[in-house]
mmCIF file of C-alpha atoms in Angstrom:
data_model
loop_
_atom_site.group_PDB
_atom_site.id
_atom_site.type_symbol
_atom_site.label_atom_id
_atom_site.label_comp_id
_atom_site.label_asym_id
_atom_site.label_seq_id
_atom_site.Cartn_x
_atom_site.Cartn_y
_atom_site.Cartn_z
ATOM 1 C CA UNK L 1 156.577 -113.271 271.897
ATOM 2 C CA UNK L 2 158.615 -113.231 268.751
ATOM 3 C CA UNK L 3 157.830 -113.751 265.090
ATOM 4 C CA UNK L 4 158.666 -116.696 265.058
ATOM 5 C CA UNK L 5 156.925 -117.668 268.276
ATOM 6 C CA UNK L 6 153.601 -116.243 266.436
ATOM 7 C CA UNK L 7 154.058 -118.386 263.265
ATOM 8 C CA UNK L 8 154.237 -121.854 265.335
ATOM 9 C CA UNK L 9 151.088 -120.870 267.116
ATOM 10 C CA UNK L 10 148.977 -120.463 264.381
ATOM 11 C CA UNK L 11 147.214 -124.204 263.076
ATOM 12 C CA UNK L 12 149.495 -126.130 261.106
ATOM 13 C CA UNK L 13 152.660 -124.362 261.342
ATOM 14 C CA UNK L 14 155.654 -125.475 259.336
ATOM 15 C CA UNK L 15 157.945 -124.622 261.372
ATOM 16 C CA UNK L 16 160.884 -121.955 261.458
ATOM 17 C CA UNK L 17 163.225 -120.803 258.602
ATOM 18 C CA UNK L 18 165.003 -123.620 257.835
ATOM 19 C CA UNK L 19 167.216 -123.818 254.675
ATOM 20 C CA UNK L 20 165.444 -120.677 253.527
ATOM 21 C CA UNK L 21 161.855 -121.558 253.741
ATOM 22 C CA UNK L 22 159.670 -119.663 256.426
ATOM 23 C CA UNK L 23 156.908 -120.643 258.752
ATOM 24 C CA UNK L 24 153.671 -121.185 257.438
ATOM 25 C CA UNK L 25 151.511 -119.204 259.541
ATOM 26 C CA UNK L 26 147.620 -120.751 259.696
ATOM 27 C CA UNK L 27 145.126 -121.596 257.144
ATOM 28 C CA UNK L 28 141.905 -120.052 257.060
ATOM 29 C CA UNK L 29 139.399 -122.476 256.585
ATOM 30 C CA UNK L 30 136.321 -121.087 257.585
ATOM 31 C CA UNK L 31 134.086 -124.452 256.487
ATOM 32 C CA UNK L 32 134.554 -123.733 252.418
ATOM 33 C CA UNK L 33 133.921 -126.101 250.150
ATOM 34 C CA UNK L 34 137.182 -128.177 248.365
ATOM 35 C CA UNK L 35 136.291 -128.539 244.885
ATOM 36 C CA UNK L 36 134.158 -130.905 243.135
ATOM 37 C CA UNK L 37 131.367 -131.767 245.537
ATOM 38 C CA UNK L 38 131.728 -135.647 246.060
ATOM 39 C CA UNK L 39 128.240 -135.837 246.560
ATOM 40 C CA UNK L 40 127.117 -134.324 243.231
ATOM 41 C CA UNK L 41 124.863 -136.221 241.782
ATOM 42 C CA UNK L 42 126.010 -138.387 239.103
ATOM 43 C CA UNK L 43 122.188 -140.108 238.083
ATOM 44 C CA UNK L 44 121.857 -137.063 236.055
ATOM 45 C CA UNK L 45 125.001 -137.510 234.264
ATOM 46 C CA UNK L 46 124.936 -141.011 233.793
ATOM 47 C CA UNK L 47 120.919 -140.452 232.598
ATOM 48 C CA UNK L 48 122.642 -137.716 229.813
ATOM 49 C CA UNK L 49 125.450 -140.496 228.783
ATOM 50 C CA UNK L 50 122.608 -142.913 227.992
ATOM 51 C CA UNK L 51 121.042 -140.162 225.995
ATOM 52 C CA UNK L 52 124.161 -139.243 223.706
ATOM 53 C CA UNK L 53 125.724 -143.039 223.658
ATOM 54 C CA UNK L 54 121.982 -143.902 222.450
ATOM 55 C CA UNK L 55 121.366 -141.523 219.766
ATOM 56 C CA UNK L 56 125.329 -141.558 218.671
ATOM 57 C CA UNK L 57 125.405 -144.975 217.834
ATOM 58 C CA UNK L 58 121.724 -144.187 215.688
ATOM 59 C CA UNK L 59 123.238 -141.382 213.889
ATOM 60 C CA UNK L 60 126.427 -142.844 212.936
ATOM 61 C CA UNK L 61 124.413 -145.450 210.748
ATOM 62 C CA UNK L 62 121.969 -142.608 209.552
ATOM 63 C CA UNK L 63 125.117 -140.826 208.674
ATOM 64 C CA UNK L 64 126.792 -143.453 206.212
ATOM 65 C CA UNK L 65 123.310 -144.054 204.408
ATOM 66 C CA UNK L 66 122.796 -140.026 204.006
ATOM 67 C CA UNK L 67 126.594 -139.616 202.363
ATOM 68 C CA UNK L 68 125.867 -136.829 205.310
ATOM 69 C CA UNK L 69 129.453 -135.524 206.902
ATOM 70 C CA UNK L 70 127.380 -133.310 208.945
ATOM 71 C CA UNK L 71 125.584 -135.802 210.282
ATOM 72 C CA UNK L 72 129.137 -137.753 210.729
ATOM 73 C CA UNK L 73 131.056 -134.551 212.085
ATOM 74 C CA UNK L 74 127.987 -134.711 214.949
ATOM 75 C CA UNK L 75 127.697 -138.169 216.095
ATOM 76 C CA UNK L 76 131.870 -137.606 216.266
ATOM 77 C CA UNK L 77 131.308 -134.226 218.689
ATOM 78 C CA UNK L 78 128.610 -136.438 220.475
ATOM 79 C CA UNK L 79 131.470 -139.127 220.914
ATOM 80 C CA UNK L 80 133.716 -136.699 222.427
ATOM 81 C CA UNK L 81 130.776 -135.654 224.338
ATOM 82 C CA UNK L 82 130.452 -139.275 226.165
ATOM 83 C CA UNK L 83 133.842 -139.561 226.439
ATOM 84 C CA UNK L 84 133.507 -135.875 228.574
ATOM 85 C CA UNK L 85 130.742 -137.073 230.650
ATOM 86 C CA UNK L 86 132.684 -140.146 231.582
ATOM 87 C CA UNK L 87 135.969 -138.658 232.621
ATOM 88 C CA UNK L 88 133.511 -136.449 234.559
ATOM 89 C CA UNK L 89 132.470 -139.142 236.319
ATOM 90 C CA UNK L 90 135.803 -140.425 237.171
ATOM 91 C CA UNK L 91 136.996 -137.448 238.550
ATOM 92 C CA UNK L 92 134.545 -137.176 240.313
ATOM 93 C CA UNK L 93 135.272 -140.051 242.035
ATOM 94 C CA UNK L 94 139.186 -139.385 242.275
ATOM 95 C CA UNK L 95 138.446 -135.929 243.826
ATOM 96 C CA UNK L 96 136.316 -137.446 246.342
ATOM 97 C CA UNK L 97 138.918 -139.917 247.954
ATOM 98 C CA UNK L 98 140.619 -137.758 251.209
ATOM 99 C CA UNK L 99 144.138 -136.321 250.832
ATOM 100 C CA UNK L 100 146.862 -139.452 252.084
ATOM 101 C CA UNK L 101 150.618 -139.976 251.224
ATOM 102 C CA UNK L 102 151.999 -138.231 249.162
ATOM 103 C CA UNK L 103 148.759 -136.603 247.428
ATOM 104 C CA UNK L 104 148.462 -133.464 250.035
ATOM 105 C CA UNK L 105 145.892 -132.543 248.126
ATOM 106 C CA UNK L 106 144.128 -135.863 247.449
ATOM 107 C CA UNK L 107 143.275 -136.037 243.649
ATOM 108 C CA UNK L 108 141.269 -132.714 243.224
ATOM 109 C CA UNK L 109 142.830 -132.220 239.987
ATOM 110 C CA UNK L 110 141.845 -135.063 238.637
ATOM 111 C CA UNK L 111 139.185 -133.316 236.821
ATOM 112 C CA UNK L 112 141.297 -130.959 235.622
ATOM 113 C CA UNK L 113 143.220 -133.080 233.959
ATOM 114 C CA UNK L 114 139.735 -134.544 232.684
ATOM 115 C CA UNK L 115 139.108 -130.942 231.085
ATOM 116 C CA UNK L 116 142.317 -130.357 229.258
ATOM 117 C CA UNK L 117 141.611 -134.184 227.764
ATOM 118 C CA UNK L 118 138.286 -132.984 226.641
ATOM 119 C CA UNK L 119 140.188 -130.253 224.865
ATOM 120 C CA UNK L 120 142.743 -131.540 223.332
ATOM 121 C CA UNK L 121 139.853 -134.236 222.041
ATOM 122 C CA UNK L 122 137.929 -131.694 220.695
ATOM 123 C CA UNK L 123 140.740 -129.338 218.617
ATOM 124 C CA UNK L 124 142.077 -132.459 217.467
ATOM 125 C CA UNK L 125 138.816 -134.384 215.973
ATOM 126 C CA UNK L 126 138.102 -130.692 214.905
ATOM 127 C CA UNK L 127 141.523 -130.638 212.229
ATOM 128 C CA UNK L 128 140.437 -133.870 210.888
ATOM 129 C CA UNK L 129 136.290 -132.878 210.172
ATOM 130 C CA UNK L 130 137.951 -129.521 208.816
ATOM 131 C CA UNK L 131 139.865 -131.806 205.948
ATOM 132 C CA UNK L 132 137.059 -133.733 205.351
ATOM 133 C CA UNK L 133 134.667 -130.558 204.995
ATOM 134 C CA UNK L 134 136.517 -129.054 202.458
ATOM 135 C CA UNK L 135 137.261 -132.073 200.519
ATOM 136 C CA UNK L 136 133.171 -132.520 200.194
ATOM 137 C CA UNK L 137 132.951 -128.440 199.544
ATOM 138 C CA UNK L 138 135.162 -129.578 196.521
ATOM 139 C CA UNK L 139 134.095 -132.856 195.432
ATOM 140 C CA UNK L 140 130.737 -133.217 197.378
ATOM 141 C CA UNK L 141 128.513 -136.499 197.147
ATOM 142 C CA UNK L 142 125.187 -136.901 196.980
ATOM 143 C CA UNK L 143 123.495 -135.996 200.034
ATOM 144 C CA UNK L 144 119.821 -137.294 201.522
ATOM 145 C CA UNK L 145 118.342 -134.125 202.804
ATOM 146 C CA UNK L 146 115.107 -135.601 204.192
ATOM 147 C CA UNK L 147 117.448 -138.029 206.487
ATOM 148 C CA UNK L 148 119.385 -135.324 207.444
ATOM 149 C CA UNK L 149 116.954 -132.890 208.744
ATOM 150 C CA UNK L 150 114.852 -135.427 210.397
ATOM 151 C CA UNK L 151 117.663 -136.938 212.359
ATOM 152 C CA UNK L 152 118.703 -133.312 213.192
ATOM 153 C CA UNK L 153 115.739 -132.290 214.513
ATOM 154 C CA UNK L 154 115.916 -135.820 216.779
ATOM 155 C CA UNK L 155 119.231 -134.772 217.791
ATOM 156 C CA UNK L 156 118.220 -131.638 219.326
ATOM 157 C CA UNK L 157 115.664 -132.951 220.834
ATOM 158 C CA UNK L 158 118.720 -135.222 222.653
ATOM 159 C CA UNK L 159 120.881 -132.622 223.364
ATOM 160 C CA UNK L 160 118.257 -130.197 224.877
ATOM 161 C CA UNK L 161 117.662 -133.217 227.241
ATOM 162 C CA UNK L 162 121.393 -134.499 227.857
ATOM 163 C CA UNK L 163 122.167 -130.492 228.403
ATOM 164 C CA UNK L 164 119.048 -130.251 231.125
ATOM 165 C CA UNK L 165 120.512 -133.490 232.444
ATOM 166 C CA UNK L 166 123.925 -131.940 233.251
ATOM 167 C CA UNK L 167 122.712 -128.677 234.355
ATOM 168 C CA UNK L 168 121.135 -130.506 237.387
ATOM 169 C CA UNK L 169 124.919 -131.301 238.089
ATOM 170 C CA UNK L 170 127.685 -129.441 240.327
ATOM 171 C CA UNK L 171 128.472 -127.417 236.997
ATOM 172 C CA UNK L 172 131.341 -125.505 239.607
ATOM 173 C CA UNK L 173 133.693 -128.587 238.213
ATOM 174 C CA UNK L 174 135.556 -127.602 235.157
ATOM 175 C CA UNK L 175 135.489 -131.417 234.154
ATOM 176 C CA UNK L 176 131.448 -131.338 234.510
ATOM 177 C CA UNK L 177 131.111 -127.830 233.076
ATOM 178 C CA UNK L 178 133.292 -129.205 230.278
ATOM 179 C CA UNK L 179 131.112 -131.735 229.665
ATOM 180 C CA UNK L 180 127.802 -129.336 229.464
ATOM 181 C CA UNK L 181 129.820 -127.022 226.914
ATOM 182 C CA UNK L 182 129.963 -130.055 224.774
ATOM 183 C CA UNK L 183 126.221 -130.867 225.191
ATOM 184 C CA UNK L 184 125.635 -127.351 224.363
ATOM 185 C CA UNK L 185 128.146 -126.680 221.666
ATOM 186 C CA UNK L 186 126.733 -129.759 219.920
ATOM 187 C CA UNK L 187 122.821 -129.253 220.446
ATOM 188 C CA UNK L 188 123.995 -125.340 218.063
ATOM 189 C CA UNK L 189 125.648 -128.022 215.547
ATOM 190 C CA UNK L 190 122.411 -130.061 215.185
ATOM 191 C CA UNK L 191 120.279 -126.817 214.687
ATOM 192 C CA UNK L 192 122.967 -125.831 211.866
ATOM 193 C CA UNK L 193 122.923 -129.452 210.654
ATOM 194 C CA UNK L 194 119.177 -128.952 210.547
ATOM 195 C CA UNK L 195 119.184 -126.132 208.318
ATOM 196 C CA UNK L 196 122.023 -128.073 205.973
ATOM 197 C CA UNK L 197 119.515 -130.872 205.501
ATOM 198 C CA UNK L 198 116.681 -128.182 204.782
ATOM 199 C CA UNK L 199 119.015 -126.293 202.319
ATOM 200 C CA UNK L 200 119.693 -130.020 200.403
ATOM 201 C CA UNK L 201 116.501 -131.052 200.738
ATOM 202 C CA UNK L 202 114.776 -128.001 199.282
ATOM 203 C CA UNK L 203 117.566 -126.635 196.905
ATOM 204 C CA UNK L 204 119.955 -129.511 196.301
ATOM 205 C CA UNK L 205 122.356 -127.260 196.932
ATOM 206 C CA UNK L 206 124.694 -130.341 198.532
ATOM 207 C CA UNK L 207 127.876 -128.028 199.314
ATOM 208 C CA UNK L 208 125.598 -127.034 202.586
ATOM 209 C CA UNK L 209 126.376 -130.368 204.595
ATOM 210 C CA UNK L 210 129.995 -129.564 204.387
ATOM 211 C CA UNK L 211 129.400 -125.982 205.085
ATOM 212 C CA UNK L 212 127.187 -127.131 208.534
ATOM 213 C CA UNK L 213 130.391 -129.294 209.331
ATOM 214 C CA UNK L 214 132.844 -126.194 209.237
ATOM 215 C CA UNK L 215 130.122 -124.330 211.673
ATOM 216 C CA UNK L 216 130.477 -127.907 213.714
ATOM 217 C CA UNK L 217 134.290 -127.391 213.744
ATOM 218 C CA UNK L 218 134.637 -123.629 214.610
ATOM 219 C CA UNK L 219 132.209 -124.400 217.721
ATOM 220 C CA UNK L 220 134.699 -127.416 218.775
ATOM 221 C CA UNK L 221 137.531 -125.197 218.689
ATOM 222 C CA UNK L 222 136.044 -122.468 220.709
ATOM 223 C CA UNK L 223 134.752 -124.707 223.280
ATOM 224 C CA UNK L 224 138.570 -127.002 223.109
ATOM 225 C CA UNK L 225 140.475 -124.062 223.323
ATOM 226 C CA UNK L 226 138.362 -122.524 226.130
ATOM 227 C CA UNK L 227 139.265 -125.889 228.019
ATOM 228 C CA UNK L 228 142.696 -126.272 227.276
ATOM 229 C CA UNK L 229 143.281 -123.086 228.584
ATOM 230 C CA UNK L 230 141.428 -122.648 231.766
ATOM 231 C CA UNK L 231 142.987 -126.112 232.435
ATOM 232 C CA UNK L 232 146.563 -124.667 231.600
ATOM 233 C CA UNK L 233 146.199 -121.883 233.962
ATOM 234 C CA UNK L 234 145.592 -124.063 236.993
ATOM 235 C CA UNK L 235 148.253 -126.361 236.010
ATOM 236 C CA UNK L 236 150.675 -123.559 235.805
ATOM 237 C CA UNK L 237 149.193 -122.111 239.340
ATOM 238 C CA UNK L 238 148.059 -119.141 238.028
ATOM 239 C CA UNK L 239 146.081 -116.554 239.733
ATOM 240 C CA UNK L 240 142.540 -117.147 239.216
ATOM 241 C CA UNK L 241 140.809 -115.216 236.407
ATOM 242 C CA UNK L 242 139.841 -112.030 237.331
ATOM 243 C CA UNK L 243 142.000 -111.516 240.248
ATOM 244 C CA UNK L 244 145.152 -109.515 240.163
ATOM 245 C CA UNK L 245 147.925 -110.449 242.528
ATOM 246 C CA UNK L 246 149.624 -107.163 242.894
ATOM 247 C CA UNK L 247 146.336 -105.805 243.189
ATOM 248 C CA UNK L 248 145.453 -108.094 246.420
ATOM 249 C CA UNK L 249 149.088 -107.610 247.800
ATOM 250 C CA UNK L 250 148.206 -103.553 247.985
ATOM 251 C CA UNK L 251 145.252 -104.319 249.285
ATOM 252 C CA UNK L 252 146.642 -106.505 252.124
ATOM 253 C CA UNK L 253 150.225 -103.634 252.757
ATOM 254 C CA UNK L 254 147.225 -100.866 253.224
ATOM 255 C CA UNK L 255 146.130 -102.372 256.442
ATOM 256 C CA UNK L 256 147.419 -101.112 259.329
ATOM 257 C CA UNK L 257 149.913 -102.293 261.260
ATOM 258 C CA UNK L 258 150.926 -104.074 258.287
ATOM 259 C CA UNK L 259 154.425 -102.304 256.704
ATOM 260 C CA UNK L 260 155.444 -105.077 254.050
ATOM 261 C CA UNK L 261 153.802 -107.862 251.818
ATOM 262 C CA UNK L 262 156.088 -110.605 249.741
ATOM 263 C CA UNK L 263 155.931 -114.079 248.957
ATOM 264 C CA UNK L 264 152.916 -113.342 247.695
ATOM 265 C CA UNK L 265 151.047 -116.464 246.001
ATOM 266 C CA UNK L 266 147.835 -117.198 244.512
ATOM 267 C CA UNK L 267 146.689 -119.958 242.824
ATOM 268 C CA UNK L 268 143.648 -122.463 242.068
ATOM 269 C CA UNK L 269 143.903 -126.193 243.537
ATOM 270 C CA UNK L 270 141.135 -127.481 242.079
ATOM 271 C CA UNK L 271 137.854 -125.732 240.677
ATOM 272 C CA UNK L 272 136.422 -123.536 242.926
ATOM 273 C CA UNK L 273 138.959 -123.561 245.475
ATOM 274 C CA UNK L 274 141.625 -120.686 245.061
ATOM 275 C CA UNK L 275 144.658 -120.476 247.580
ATOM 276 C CA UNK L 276 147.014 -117.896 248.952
ATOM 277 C CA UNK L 277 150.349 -117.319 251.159
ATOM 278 C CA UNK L 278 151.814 -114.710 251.763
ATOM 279 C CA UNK L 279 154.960 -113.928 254.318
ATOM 280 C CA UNK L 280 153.251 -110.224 256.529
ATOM 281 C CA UNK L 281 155.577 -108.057 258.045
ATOM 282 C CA UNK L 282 154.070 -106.041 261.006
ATOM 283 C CA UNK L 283 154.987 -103.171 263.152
ATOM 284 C CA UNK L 284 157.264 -104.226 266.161
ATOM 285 C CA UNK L 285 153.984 -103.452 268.374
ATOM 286 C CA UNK L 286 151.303 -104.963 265.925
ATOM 287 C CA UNK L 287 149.379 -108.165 267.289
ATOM 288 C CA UNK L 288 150.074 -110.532 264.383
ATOM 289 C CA UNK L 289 147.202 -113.007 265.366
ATOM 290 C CA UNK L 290 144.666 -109.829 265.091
ATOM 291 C CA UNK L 291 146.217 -109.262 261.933
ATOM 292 C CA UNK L 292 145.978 -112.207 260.398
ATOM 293 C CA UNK L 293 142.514 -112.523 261.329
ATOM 294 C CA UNK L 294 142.021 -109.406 259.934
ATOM 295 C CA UNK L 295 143.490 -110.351 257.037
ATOM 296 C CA UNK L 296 141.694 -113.637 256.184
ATOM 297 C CA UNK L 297 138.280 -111.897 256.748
ATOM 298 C CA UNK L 298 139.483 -109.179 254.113
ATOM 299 C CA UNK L 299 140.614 -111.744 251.478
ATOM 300 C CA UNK L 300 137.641 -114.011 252.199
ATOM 301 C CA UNK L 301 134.795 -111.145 252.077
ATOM 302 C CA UNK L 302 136.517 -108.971 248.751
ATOM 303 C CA UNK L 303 138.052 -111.911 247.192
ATOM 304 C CA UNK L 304 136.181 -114.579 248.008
ATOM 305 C CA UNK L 305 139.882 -116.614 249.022
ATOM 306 C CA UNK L 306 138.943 -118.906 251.934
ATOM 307 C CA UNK L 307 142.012 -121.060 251.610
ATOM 308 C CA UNK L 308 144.807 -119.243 252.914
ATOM 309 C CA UNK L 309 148.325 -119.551 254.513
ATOM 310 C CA UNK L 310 149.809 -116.862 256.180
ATOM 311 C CA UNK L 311 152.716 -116.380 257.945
ATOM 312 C CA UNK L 312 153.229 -113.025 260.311
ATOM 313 C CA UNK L 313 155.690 -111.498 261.453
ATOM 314 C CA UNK L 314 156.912 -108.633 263.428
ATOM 315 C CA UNK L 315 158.973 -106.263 261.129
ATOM 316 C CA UNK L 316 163.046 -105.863 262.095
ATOM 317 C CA UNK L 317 164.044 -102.075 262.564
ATOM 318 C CA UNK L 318 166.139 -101.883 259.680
ATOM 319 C CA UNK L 319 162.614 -102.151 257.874
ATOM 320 C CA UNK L 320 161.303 -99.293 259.361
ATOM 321 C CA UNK L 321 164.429 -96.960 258.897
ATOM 322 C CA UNK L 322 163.329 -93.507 258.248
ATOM 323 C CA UNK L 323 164.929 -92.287 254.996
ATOM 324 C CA UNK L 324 164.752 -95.179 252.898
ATOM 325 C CA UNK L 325 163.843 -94.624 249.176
ATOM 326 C CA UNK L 326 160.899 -96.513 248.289
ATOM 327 C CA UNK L 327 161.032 -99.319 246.973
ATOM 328 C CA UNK L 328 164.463 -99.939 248.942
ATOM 329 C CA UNK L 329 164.912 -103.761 250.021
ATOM 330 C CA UNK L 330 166.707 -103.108 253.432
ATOM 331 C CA UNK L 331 169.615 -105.441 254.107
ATOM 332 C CA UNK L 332 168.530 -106.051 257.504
ATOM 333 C CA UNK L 333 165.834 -108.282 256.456
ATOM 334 C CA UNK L 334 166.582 -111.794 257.580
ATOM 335 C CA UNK L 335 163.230 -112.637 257.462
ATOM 336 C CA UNK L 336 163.215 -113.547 253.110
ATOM 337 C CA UNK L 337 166.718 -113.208 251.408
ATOM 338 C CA UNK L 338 165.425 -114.277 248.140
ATOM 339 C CA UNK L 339 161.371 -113.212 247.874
ATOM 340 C CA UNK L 340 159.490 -114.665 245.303
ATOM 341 C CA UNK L 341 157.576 -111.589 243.025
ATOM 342 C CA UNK L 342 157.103 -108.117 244.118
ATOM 343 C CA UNK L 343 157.550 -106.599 247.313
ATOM 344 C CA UNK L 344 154.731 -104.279 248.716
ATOM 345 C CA UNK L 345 155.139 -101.857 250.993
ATOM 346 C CA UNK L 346 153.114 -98.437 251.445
ATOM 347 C CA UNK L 347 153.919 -95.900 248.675
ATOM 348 C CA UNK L 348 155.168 -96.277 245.398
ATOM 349 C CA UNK L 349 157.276 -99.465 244.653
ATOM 350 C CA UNK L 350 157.840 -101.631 241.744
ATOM 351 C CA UNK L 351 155.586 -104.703 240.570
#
């Protein structure tokens, strides 16, 4: 049985090498989970919506008779953290409609796309309460302390419940973690908030609402750029955090028969749900399904990859001429022309 012959047995096989491509060998899908959970349970995060929507609409008012920006700055982070919670929920629902058409994948990033919103949301409101902070640390108004620190203290009370709320929740989706970072980032504003309306109300030193609104700011940024980030990785299918491609492709040329690694990929569809193919080159007498059994239960049990796609092959002579220098791409290798990334092969070679 050739290569080729191999690659078409495996489950869902792609066929040969036409125009270029290769034969994607089988997918290891030992029962893993794809995602967001569709059956997470969205009470808890509707319950913590009615929470913030509740008390945001209460503090907004509170906020205008106070003169308090602090107080302002927070019901605005508790509007971006409805507006989290929402898109939560509706990606939720996206991700849990099955893969049709053209969608291969169904709509699994839907909540990714709900993260990288939440971001963007956040390091944008945060530039405008950063002018409006330092305008008041300049020219600041007159500020009701007592209002301040009582509605604080009521707004951590909400936040400790909204966050306990979401933490029932399949926190493994970076939409619905998202979501509890805002809770959380925003129940540490209210405590500094607290202290601001303490400081006015005890010292009438005024300048410390605006000061509690910067603290409010620099915990929006770290929590928007934290999303905008891990959202950009998956959108530019990089490797998960943590794991090292060139690393794993080492790892996988180490096992015998195996003599080459390339077309190495690894990415995250969705959160939670990392993929890899790979093109495996074995030795002329290797059994490529044992391998890429092997294989899969490697990547699954010291990477944790479930998801995977790999296509093996039996290795041409030319790539197993003695004499060549490492690192060497034989020209008798029909299999890839144009590999995408490193080649691994035992010994030294280039990354």
């Amino acid at each position: 049985m050739t290569g080729h012959d191999h690659a078409k047995d495996h489950t869902h096989a792609q066929g040969g090498h036409a125009q270029g491509g290769h034969a994607q060998g089988g997918h290891g899908h030992g029962g893993h989970s794809h995602g967001v959970d569709p059956n997470a349970d969205r009470r808890w995060l509707a319950i913590a919506l009615a929470l913030i929507a509740g008390f945001m609409a209460i503090e907004v008012v509170i906020g205008v008779m106070a003169h308090s920006l602090a107080l302002i700055s927070d019901a605005a982070h508790m509007l971006t953290d409805a507006v989290s919670i929402v898109l939560a929920l509706i990606a939720m629902r996206l991700a849990a409609r099955p893969a049709r058409g053209g969608f291969t994948y169904g709509l699994k990033r839907a909540e990714i796309l709900s993260a990288q919103a939440n971001g963007l949301t956040l390091l944008l409101l945060a530039v405008w309460l950063a002018y409006e902070a330092v305008r008041r640390l300049l020219d600041p108004p007159p500020v009701e302390g007592g209002l301040v620190l009582v509605t604080a203290l009521a707004g951590i009370v909400v936040n400790v419940a909204a966050a306990w709320c979401i933490s029932k929740a399949n926190r493994s989706s970076l939409a619905v973690e998202g979501a509890y970072q805002h809770v959380l980032n925003d129940l540490f504003a209210f405590i500094g908030t607290a202290v601001a309306g303490l400081i006015v109300l005890t010292t009438g030193f005024v300048q410390a609402d605006a000061i509690a609104s910067l603290v409010v700011v620099a915990l929006m940024v770290k929590a928007g750029y934290g999303l905008v980030r891990e959202s950009g990785r998956i959108f530019l299918e990089a490797a998960p955090a943590g794991t090292d491609p060139d690393a794993v492709g080492d790892r996988l040329v180490g096992q015998p028969p195996v003599t080459e690694v390339h077309d190495l990929h690894i990415w995250t569809i969705t959160s939670g749900q990392a993929a890899l193919s790979a093109h495996v080159l074995v030795e002329p007498a290797g059994d490529c399904h044992a391998v890429r059994r092997d294989l899969e239960a490697l990547l699954e049990k010291e990477y944790g990859i479930t998801h995977t796609t790999l296509q093996v092959d039996h290795a041409q002579d030319a790539l197993l001429s003695v004499g060549r220098r490492p690192g060497e791409v034989p020209t008798g290798d029909s299999h890839c022309a144009d590999a995408h990334g490193p080649v691994h092969r035992e010994g030294p070679h280039d990354h």
